[in-house]
PDB file of C-alpha atoms in Angstrom:
ATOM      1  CA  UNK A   1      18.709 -39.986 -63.174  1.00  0.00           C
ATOM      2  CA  UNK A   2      19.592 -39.591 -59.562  1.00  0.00           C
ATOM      3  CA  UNK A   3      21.092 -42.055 -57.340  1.00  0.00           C
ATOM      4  CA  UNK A   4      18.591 -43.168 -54.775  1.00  0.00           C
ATOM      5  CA  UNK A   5      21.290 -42.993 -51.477  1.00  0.00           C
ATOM      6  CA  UNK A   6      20.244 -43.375 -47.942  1.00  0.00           C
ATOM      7  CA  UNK A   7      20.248 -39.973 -46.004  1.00  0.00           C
ATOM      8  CA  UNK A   8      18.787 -40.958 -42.612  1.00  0.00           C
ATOM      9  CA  UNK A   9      19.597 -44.562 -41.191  1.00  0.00           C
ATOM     10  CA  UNK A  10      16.620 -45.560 -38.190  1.00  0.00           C
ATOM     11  CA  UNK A  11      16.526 -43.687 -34.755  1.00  0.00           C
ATOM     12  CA  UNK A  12      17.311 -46.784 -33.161  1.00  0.00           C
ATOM     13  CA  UNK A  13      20.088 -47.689 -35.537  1.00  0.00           C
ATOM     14  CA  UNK A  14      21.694 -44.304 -34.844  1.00  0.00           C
ATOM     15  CA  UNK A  15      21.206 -44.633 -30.671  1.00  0.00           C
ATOM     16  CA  UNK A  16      22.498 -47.762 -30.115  1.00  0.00           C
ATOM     17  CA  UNK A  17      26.120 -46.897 -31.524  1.00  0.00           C
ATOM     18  CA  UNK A  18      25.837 -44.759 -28.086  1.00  0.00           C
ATOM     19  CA  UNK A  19      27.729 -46.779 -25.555  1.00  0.00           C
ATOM     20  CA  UNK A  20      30.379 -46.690 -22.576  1.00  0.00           C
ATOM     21  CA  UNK A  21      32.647 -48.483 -20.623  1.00  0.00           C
ATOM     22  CA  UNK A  22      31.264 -50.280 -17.067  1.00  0.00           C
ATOM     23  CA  UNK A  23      33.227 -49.956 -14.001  1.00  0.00           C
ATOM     24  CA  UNK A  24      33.715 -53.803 -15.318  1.00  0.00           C
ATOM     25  CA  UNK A  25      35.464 -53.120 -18.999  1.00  0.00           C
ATOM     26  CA  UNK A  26      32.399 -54.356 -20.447  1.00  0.00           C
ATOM     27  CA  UNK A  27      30.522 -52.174 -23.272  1.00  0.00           C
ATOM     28  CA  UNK A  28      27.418 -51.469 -22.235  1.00  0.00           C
ATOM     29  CA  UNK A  29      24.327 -48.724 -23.130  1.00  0.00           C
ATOM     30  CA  UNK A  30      25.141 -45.575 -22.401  1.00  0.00           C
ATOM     31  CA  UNK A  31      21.285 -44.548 -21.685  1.00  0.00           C
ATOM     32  CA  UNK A  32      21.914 -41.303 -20.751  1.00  0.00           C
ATOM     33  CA  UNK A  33      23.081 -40.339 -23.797  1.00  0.00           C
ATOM     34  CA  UNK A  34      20.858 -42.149 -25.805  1.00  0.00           C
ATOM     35  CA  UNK A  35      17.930 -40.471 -24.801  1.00  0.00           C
ATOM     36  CA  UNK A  36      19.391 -37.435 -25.643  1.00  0.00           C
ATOM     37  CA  UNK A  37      20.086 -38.776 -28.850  1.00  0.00           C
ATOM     38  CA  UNK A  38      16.775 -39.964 -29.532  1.00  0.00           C
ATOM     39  CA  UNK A  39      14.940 -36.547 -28.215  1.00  0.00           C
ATOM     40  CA  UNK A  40      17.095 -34.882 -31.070  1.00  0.00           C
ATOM     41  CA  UNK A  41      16.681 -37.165 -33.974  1.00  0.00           C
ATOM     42  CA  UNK A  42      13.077 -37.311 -33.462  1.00  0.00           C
ATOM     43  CA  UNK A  43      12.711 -33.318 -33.088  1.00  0.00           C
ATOM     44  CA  UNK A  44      15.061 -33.101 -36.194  1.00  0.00           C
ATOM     45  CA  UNK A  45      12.508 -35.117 -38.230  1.00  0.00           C
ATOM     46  CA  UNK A  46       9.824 -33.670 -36.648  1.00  0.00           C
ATOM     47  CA  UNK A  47      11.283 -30.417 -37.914  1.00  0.00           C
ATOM     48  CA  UNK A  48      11.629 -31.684 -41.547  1.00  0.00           C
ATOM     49  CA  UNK A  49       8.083 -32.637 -41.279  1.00  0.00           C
ATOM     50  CA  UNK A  50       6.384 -30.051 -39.948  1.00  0.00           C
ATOM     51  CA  UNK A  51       7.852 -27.690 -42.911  1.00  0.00           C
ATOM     52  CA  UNK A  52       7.207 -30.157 -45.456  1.00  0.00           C
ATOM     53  CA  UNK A  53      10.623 -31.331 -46.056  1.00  0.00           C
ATOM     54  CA  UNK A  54       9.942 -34.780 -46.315  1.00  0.00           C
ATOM     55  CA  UNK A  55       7.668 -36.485 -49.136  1.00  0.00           C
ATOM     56  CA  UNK A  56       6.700 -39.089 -46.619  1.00  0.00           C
ATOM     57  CA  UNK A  57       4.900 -39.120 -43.584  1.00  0.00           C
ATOM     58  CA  UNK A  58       6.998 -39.967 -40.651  1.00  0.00           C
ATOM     59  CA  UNK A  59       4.933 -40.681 -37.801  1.00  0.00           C
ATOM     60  CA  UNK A  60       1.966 -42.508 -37.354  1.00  0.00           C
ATOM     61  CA  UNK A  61      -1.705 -41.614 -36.403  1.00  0.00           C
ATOM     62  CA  UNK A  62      -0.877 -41.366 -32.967  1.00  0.00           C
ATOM     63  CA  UNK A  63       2.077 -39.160 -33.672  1.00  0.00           C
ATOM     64  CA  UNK A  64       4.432 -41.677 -33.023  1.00  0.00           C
ATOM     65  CA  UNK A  65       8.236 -42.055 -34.800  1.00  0.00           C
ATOM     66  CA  UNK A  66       7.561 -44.597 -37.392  1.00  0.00           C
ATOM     67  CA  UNK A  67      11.814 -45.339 -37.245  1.00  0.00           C
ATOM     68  CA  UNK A  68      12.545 -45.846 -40.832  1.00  0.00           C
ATOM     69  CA  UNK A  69      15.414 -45.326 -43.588  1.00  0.00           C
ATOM     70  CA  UNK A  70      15.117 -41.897 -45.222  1.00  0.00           C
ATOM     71  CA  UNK A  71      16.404 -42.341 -48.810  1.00  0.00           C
ATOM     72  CA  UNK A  72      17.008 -39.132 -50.887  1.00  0.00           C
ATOM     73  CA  UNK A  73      14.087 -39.155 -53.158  1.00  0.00           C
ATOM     74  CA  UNK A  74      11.631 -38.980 -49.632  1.00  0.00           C
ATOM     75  CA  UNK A  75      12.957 -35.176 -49.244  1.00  0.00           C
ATOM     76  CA  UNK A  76      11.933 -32.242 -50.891  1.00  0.00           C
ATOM     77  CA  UNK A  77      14.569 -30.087 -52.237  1.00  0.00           C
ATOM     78  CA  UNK A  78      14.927 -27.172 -49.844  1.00  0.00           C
ATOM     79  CA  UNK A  79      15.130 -30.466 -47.180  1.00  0.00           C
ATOM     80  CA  UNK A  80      18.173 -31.606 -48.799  1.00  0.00           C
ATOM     81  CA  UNK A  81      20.108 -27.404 -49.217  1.00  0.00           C
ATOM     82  CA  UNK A  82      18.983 -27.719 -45.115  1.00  0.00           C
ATOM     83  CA  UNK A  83      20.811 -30.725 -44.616  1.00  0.00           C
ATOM     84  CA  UNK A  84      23.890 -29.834 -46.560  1.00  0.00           C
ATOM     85  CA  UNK A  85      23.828 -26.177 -45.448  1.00  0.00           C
ATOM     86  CA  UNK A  86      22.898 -26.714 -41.716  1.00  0.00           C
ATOM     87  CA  UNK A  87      21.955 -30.357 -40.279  1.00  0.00           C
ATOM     88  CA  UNK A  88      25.923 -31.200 -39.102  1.00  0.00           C
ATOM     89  CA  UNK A  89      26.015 -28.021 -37.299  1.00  0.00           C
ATOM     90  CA  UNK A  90      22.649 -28.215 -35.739  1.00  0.00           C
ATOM     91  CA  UNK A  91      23.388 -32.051 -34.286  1.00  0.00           C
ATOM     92  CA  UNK A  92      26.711 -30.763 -33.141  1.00  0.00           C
ATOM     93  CA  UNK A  93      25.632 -27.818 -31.169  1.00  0.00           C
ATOM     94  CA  UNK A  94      24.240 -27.253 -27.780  1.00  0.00           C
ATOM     95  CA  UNK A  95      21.649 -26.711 -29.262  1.00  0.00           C
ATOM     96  CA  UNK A  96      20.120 -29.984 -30.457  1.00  0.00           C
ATOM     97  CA  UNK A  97      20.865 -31.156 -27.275  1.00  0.00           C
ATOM     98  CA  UNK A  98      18.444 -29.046 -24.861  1.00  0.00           C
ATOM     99  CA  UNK A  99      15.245 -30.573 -23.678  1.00  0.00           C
ATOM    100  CA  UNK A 100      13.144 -30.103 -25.655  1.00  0.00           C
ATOM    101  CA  UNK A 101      15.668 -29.027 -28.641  1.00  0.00           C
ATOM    102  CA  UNK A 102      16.441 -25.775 -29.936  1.00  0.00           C
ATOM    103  CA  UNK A 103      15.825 -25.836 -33.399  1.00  0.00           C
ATOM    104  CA  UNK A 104      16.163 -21.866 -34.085  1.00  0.00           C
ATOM    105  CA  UNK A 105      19.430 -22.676 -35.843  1.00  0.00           C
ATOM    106  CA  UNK A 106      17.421 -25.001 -38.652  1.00  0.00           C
ATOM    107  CA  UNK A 107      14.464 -22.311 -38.739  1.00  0.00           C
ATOM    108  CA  UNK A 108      17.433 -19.570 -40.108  1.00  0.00           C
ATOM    109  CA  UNK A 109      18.704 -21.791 -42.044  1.00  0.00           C
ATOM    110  CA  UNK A 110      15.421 -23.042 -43.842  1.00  0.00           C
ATOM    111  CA  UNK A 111      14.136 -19.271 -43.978  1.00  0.00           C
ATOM    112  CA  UNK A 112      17.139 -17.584 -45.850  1.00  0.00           C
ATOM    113  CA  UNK A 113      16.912 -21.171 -48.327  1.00  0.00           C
ATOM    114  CA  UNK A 114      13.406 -20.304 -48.733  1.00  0.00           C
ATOM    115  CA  UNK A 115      14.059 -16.546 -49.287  1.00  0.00           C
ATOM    116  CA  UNK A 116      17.215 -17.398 -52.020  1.00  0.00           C
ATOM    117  CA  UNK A 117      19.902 -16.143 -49.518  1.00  0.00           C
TER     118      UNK A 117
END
């Protein structure tokens, strides 16, 4: 039996580590970046959804982010080879961080998973 481990903490979990220094040495928000952030975490599990990576639904009637936990038994296989194959270097790149994001990277990668390469 598998270990049930988290995957994905919550989108709002993930922005709010996003902050900066004020011209006063206080931490504050650093909004700019986190609504980059958030614009790429949501298209990433858009992504996963859309190609039926993910065993649950992630947004709600209205197509809006339910922000959740993703735990490993919530992904299909071929979610979890595009994770460990491609996922680091897709949030890393230029890439991810485009508006909206480029997700051609993740397509590649899904398509040679899903063709055995």
């Amino acid at each position: 039996m598998t270990h049930d481990y988290l995957v994905w903490g919550t989108v709002d979990t993930m922005v709010s580590a996003y902050k900066m220094m004020d011209e006063k040495g206080d931490i504050v928000p650093d909004v700019e970046s986190q609504v980059v952030v958030r614009r790429m975490l949501t298209a990433l599990i858009r992504f996963f959804a859309d190609n039926e990576l993910l065993k649950v639904k992630p947004f709600d009637a209205d197509g809006k982010l339910i922000d959740r936990q993703y735990f490993r038994s919530e992904f299909a296989d071929e979610g979890i080879a595009l994770i460990k194959r491609k996922e680091s270097a897709w949030l890393d790149s230029k890439a991810s961080k485009k508006n909206p994001p480029d997700m051609k990277i993740l397509e590649k990668a899904l398509a040679e998973i899903r063709t055995g390469k």
